[in-house]
Coordinates of C-alpha atoms and ligand atoms in Angstrom, one line a residue:
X1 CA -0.9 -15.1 9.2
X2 CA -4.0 -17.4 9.0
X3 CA -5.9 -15.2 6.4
X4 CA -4.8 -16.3 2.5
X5 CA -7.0 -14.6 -0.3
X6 CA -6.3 -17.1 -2.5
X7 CA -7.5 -19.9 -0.6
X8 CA -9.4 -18.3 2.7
X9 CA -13.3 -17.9 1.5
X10 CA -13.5 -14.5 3.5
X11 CA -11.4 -12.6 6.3
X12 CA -12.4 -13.9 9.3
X13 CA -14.1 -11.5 10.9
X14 CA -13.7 -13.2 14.7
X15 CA -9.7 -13.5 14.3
X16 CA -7.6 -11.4 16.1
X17 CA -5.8 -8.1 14.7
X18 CA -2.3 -8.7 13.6
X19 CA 0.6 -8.2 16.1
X20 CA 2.3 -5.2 14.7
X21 CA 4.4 -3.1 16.5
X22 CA 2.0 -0.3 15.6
X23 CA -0.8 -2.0 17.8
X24 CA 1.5 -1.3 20.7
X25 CA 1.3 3.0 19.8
X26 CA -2.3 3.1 19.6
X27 CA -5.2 1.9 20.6
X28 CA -7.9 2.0 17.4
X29 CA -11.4 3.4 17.4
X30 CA -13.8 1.0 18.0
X31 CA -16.8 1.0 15.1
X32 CA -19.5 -2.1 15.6
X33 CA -21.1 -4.2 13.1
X34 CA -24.1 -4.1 10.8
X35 CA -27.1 -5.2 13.0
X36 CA -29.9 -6.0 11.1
X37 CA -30.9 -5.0 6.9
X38 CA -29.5 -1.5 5.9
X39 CA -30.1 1.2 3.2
X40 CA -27.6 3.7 1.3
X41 CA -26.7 5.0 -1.6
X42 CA -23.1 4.3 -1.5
X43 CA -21.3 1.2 -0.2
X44 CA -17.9 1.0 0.3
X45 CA -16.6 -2.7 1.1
X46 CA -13.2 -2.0 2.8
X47 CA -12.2 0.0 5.4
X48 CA -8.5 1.6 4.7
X49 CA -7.3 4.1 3.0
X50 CA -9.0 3.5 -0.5
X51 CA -12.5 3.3 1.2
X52 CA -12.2 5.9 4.2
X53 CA -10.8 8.3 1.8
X54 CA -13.7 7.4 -0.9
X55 CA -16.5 8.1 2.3
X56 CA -14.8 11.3 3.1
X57 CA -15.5 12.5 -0.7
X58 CA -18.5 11.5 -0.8
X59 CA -19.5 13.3 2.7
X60 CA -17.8 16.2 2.1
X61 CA -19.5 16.8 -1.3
X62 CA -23.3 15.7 -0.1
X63 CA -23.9 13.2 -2.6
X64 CA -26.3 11.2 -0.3
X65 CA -25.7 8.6 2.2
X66 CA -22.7 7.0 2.7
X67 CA -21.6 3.6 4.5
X68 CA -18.4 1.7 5.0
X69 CA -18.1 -2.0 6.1
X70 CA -14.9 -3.5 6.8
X71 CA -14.6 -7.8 7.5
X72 CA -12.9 -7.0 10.2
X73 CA -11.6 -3.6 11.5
X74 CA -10.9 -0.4 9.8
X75 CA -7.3 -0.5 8.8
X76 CA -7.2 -4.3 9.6
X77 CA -5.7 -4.6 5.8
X78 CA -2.6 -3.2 4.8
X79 CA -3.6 0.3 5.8
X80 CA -3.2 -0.6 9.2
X81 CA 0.1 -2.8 8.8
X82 CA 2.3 -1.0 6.1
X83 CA 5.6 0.3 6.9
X84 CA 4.6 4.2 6.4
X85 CA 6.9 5.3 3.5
X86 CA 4.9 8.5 2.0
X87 CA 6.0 7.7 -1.7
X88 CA 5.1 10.1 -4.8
X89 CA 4.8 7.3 -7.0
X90 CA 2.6 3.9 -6.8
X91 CA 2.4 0.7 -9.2
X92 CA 5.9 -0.6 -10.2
X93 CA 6.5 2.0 -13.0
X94 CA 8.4 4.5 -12.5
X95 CA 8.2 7.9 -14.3
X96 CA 11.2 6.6 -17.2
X97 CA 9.5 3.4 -17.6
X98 CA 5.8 5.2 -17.7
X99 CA 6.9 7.4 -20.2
X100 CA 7.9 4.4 -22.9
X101 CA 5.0 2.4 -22.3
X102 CA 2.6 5.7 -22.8
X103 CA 4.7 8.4 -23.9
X104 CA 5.5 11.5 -22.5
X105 CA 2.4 13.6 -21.6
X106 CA 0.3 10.8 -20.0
X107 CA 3.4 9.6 -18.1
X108 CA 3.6 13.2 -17.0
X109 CA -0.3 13.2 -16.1
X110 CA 0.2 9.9 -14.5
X111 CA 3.2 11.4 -12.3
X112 CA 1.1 14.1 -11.4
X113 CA -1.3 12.4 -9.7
X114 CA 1.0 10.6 -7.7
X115 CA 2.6 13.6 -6.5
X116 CA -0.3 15.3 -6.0
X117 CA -1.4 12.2 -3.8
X118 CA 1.7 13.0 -1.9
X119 CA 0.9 16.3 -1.9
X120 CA -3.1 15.9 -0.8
X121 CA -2.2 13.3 2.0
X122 CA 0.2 15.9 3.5
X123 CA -2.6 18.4 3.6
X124 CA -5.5 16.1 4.8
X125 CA -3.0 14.9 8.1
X126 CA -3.0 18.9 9.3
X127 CA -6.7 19.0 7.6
X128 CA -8.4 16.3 9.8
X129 CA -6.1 17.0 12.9
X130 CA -4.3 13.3 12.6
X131 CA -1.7 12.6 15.4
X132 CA 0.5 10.1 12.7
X133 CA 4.0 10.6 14.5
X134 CA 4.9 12.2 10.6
X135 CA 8.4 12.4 10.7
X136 CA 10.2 13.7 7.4
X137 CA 14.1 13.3 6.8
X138 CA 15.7 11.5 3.5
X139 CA 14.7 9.3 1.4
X140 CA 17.5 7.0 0.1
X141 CA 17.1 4.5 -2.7
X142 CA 20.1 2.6 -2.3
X143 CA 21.7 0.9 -5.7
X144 CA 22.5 -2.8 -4.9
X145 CA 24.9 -3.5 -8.2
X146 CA 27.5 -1.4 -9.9
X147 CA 25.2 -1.3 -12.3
X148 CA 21.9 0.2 -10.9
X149 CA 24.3 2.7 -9.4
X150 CA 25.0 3.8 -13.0
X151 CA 21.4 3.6 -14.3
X152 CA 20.6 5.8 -11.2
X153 CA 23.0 8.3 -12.7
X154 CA 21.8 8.1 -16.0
X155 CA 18.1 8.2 -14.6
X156 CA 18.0 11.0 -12.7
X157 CA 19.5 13.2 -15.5
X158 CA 16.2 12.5 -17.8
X159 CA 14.0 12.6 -14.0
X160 CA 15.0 16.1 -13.3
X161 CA 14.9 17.1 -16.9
X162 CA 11.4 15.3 -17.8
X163 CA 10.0 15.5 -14.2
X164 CA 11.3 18.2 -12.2
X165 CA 13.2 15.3 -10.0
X166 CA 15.1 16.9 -6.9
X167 CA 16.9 14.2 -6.0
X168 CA 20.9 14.0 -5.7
X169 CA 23.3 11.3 -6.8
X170 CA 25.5 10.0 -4.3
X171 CA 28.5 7.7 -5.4
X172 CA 29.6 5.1 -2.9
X173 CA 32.1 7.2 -1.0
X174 CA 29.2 10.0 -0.5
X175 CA 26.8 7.5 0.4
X176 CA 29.5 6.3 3.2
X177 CA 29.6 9.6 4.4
X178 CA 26.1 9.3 5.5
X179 CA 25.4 6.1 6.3
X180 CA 27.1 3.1 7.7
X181 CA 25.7 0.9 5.3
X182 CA 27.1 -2.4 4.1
X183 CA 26.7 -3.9 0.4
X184 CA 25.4 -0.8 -1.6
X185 CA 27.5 1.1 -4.5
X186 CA 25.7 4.3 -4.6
X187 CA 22.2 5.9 -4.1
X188 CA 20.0 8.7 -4.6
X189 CA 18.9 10.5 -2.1
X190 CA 16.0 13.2 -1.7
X191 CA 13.4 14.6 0.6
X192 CA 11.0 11.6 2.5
X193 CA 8.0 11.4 4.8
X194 CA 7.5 8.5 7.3
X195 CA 4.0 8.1 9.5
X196 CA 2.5 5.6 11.8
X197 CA -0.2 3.6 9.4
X198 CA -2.5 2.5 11.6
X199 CA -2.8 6.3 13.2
X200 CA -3.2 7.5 10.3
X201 CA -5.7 5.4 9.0
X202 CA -7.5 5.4 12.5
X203 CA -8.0 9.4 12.1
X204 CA -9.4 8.9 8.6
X205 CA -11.8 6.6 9.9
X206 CA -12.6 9.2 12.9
X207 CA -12.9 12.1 10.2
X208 CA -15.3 9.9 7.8
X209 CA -17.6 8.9 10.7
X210 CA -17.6 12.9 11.7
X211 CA -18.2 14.0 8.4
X212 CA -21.4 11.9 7.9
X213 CA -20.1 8.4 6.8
X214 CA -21.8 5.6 8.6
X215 CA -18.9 2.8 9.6
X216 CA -19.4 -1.0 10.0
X217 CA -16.8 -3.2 11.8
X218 CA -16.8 -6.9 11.7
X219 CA -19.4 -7.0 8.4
X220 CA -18.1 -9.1 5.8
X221 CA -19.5 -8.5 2.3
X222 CA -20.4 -12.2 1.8
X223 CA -21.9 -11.7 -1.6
X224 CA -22.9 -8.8 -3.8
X225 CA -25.7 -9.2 -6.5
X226 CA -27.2 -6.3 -9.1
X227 CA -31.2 -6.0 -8.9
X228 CA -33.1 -3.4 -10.5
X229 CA -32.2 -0.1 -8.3
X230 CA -28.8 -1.2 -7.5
X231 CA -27.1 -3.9 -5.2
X232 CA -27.8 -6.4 -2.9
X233 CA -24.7 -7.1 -0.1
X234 CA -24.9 -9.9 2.3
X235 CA -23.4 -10.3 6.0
X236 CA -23.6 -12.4 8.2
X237 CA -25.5 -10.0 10.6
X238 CA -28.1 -7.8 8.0
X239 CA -28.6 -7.1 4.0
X240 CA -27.4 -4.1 2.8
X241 CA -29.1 -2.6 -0.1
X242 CA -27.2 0.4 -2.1
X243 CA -27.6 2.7 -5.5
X244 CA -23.4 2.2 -5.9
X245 CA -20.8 0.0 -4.7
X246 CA -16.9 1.0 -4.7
X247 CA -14.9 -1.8 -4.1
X248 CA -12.1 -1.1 -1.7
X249 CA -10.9 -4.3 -0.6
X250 CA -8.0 -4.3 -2.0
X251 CA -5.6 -7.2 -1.9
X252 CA -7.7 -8.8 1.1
X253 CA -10.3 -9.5 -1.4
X254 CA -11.3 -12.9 -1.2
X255 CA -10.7 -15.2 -4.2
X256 CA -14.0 -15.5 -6.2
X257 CA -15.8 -12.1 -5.0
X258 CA -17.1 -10.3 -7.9
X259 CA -16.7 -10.8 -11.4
X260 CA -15.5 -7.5 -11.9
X261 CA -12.2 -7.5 -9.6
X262 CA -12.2 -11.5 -9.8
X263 CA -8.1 -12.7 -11.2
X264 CA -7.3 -9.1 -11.6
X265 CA -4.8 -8.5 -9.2
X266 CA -2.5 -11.0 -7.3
X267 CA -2.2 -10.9 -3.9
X268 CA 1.2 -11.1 -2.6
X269 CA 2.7 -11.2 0.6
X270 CA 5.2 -8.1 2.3
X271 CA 6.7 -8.7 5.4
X272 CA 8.4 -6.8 8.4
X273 CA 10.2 -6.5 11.4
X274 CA 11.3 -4.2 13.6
X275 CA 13.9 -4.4 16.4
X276 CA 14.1 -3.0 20.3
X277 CA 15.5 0.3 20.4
X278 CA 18.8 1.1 18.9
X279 CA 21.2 2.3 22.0
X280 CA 23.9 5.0 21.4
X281 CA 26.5 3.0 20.4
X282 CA 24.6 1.5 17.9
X283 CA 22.7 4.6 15.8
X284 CA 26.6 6.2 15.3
X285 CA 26.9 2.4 14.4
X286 CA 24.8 2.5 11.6
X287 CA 25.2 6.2 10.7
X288 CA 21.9 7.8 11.4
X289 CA 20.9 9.8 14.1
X290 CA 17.4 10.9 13.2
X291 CA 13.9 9.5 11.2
X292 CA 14.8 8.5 7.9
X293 CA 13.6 6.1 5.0
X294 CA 15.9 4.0 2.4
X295 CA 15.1 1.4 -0.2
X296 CA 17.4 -0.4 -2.5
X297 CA 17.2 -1.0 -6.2
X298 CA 16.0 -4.7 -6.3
X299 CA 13.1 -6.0 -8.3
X300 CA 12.2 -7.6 -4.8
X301 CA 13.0 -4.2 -3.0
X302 CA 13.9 -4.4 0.8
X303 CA 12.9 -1.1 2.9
X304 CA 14.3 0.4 6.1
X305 CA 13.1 3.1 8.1
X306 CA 14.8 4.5 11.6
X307 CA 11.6 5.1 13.3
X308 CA 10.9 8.3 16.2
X309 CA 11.6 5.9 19.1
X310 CA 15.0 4.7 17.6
X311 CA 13.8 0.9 16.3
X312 CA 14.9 0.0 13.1
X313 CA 11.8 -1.5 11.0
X314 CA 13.1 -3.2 7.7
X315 CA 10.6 -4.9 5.3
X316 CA 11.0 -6.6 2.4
X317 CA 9.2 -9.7 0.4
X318 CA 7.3 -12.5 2.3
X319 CA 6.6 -15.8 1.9
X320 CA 4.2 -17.3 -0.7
X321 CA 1.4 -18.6 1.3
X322 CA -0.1 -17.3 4.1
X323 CA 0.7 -20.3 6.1
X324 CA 4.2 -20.1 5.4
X325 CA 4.3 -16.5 6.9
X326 CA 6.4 -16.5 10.1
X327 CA 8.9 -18.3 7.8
X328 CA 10.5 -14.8 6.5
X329 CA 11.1 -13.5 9.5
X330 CA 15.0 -15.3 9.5
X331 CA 15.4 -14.3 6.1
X332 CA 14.6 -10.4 7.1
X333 CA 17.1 -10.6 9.7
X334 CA 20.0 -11.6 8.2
X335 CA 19.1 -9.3 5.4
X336 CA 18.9 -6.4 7.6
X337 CA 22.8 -7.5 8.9
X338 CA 24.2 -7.6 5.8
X339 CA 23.6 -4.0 5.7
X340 CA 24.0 -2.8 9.1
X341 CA 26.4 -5.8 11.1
X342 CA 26.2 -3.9 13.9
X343 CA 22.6 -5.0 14.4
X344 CA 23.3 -9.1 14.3
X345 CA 22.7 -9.3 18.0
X346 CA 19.7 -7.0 18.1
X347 CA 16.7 -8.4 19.3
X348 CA 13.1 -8.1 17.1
X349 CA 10.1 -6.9 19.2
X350 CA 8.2 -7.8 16.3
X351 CA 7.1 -9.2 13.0
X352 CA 4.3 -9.6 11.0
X353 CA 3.4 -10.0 7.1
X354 CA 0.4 -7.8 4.7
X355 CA -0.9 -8.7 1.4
X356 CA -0.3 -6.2 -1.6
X357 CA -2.2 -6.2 -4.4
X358 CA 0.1 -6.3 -7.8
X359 CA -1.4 -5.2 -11.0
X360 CA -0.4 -7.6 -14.1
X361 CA 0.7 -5.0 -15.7
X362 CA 2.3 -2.9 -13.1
X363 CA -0.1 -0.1 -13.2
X364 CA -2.6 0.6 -10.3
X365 CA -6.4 1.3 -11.5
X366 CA -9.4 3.2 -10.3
X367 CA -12.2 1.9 -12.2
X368 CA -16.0 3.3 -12.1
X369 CA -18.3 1.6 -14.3
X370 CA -20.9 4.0 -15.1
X371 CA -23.8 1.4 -16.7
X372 CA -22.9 -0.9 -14.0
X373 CA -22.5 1.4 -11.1
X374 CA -19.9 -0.1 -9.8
X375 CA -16.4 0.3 -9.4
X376 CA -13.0 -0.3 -7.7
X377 CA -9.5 1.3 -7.2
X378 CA -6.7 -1.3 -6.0
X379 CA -3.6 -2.8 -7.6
X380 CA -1.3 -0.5 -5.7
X381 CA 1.9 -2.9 -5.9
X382 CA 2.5 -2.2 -2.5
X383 CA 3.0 1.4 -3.1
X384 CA -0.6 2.9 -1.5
X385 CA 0.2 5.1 1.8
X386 CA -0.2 8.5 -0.6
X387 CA -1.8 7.1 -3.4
X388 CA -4.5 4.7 -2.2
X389 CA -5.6 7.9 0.1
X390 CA -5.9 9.5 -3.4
X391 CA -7.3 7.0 -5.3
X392 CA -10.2 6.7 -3.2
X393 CA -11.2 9.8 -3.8
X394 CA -11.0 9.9 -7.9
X395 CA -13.0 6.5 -7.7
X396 CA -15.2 8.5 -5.3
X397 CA -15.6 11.3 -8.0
X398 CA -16.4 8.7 -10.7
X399 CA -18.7 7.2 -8.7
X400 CA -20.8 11.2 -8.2
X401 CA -20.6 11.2 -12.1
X402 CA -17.5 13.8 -11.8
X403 CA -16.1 13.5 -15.4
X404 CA -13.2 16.0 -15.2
X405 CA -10.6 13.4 -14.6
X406 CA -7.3 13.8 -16.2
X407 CA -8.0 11.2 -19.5
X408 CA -5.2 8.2 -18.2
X409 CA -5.0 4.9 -18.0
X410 CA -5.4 4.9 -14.3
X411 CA -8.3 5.8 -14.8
X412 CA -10.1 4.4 -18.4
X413 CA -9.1 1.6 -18.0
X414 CA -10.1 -1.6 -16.2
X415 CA -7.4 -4.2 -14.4
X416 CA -6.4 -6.4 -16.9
X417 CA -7.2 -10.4 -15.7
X418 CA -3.8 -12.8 -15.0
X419 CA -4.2 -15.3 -18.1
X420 CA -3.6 -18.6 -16.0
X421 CA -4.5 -17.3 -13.2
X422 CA -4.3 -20.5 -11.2
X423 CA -0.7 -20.7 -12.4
X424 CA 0.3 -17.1 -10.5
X425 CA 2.4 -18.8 -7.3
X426 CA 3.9 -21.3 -9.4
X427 CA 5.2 -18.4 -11.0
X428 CA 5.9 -16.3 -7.9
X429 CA 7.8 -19.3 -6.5
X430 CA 10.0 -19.3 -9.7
X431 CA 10.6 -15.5 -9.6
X432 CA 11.3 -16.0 -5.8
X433 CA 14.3 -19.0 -7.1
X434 CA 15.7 -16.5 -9.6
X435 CA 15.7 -13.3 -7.4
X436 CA 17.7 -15.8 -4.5
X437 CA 20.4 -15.7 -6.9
X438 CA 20.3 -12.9 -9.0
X439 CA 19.3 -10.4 -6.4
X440 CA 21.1 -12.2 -3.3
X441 CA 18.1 -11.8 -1.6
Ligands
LIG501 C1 4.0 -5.1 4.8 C2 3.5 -4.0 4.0 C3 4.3 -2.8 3.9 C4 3.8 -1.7 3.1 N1 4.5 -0.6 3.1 C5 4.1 0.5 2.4 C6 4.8 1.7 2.5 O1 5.7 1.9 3.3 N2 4.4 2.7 1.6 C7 3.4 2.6 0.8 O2 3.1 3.5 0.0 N3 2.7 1.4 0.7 C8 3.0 0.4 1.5 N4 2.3 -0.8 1.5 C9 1.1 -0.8 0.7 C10 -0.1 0.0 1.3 O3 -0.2 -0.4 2.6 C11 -1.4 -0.4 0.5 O4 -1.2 -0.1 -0.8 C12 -2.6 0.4 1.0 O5 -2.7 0.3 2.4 C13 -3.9 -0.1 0.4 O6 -5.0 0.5 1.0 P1 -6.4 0.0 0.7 O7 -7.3 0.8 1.5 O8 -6.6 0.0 -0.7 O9 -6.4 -1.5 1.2 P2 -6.3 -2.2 2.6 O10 -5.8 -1.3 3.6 O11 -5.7 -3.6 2.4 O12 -7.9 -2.4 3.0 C14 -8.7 -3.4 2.4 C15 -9.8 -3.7 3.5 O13 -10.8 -4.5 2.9 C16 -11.3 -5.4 3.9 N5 -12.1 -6.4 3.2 C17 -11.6 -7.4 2.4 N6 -12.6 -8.1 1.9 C18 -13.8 -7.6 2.4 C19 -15.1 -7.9 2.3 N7 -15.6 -9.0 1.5 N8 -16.1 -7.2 3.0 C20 -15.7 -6.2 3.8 N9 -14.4 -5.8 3.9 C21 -13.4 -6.5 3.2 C22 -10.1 -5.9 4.6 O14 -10.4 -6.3 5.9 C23 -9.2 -4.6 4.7 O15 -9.3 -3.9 5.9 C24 2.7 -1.9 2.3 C25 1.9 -3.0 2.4 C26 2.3 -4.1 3.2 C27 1.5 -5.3 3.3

């Protein structure tokens, strides 16, 4: 991966799309570039699901005209790259953690809106007619220690108390019952969703454009300055004036962009593989014989997902720099054995790394400044299939002048900056040291 955020000026807008194994299901919607100056009312900068959901808000509830620009393609970001988990939950908080940081009925409001995310997404695939290969089947999260098996225990008694949870507990004699699965002492396990991103993010795009939005590939925001009836954006190719900008770039954001989203978020890198298709012999060998998703309990999580065509795709943290990208891909592989052995002679059709955008303090936002006009919705942790989709469309609301809004954080409240910001991948480097041996990642 060429593109670094924290060192890159811009995505480059001539590069080529990133060799994913989805690229080889689909073949996405072309949209050209801004030719020439432009007028709207709303601009979106960013073209996945934060910003294609945000347009199809706005065109749905006539609030004028609306235009998207991407730096590269629609869904070129993590949208079109992610591994496809539908989660009800985003940020790194869970629903226990939410609820001693805010207390119970805001961690309850928050909770809601990531399950209604879940729920909304679900509806909008059958809604806009999107062909996403959505595949559902369980969802394990797989306790890597003794002890996480224990807190899972202990969790999910509060979870289904406090949040309605319907997940089951399976010890590690259950959980060998259902999968082949090396390393793990336990897990929970409960109903899961798995899609193709970039089809999914390709039908947004389809529905926004037919719905009214006007879509602009290969047009980088270059710079974005307030005059006196709204914003100036230049491209390379044409000036875009607009009344209100929502800031969707989300992690891909380049490193001194706009003072409001500027050291707000870090950008850190995911990574994934998947393999050829798993053979007979080799699906009884790992215990599944049909779609499913699994995560484990590490801070530095790794995911797995058996995808419709029988390939294995397991993800997990990349490297820190974008240079050193291709570097995980050993690392992945021999993480994915440990669990399933029968694999260590499988080939990989593919690899390829994302940036996510993590939130200092864990918490995604979706920001609207009223006086300003401007606002953004990012800092997903890596957790934005459902929620991102959602979160486009309450920054989209804000930005109409909605003010029903449930009254959370998520949504009051801006990103808070990284003190020492220079400092954050001397710190991810440290927290990578300590995870190799406390997490035996
Ligand atoms: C490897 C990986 C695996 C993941 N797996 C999952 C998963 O299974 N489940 C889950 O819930 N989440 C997952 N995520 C996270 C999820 O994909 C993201 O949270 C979500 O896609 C964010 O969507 P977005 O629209 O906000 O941002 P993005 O999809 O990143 O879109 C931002 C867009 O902004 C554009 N852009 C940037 N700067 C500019 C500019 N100046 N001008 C114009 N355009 C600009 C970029 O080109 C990009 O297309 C994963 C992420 C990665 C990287």
């Amino acid at each position: 991966m060429s593109y670094d955020p924290l060192i890159t000026p811009a995505v480059d807008p001539s590069g080529a799309p990133p060799d994913t194994y989805w690229r080889t299901t689909c073949q996405p919607t072309y949209f050209a570039s801004l030719d020439g100056d432009h007028q709207t009312d709303f601009l979106i900068i960013g073209g996945g699901y934060t910003g294609l959901s945000a347009a199809l808000e706005l065109t749905e509830n006539q609030s004028g005209d609306v235009s998207v620009i991407d730096s590269h393609s629609m869904g070129y970001g993590c949208a079109g790259r992610n591994a496809g988990f539908v989660l009800n939950s985003s940020g790194r908080l869970g629903p226990l953690a939410l609820t001693k940081k805010y207390g119970a009925d805001t961690a309850r409001s928050i909770q809601n809106e990531y399950d209604n995310a879940a729920e909304q997404l679900l509806r909008n695939i059958d809604k806009y007619h999107i062909d996403c290969d959505l595949t559902s089947g369980p969802y394990y999260k797989l306790a890597h220690t003794g002890k996480q098996a224990r807190v899972q225990v202990d969790t999910l008694k509060s979870l289904s108390r406090q949040f309605g949870s319907q997940a089951r507990v399976l010890d590690s004699k259950m959980l060998q019952q259902h999968l082949s699965i090396q390393g793990f002492y336990g897990a929970t396990v409960q109903p899961g969703y798995g899609l193709n991103p970039l089809k999914l993010v390709d039908g947004l795009a389809c529905a926004a454009q037919r719905s009214g939005a006007r879509l602009f590939a290969k047009t980088p925001a270059l710079a974005l300055k307030q005059n006196t009836t709204g914003y100036t954006v230049w491209t390379p190719t044409g000036r875009i004036s607009a009344k209100k900008v929502l800031i969707a770039s989300n992690a891909y954001s380049s490193k001194q962009f706009h003072q409001s989203i500027n050291n707000r978020q870090f950008a850190v890198q995911s990574s994934i593989l998947v393999t050829a298709p798993l053979n007979a012999g080799e699906l009884a060998g790992i215990g599944l014989d049909a779609p499913a998703t699994l995560m484990d309990t590490r801070m530095m999580k790794y995911y797995y997902r058996l995808l419709p065509d029988n390939r294995i795709l397991f993800g997990g943290r990349g490297e820190v720099t974008g240079k050193a990208a291709s570097a995980g891909q050993a690392r992945l592989f021999n993480a994915m054995t440990t669990s399933f052995p029968v694999l260590k002679h499988k080939p990989v059709s593919h690899f390829w790394s994302g940036w996510v955008s993590v939130a200092l303090d864990s918490l995604p936002r979706v920001y609207f400044d009223q006086k300003q006009n401007l606002g953004y919705a990012m800092g997903y942790c890596g957790a934005g299939v459902s929620f991102a989709n959602f979160a486009g469309r309450r920054l989209a609301q804000q930005a109409m002048g909605m003010s029903d809004l449930p009254d959370i954080p998520l949504y009051t409240t801006a990103l808070p900056r990284y003190p020492l910001a220079r400092l954050r991948r001397f710190g991810l480097r440290a927290l990578y040291a300590w995870a190799r041996v406390a997490e035996r990642l």
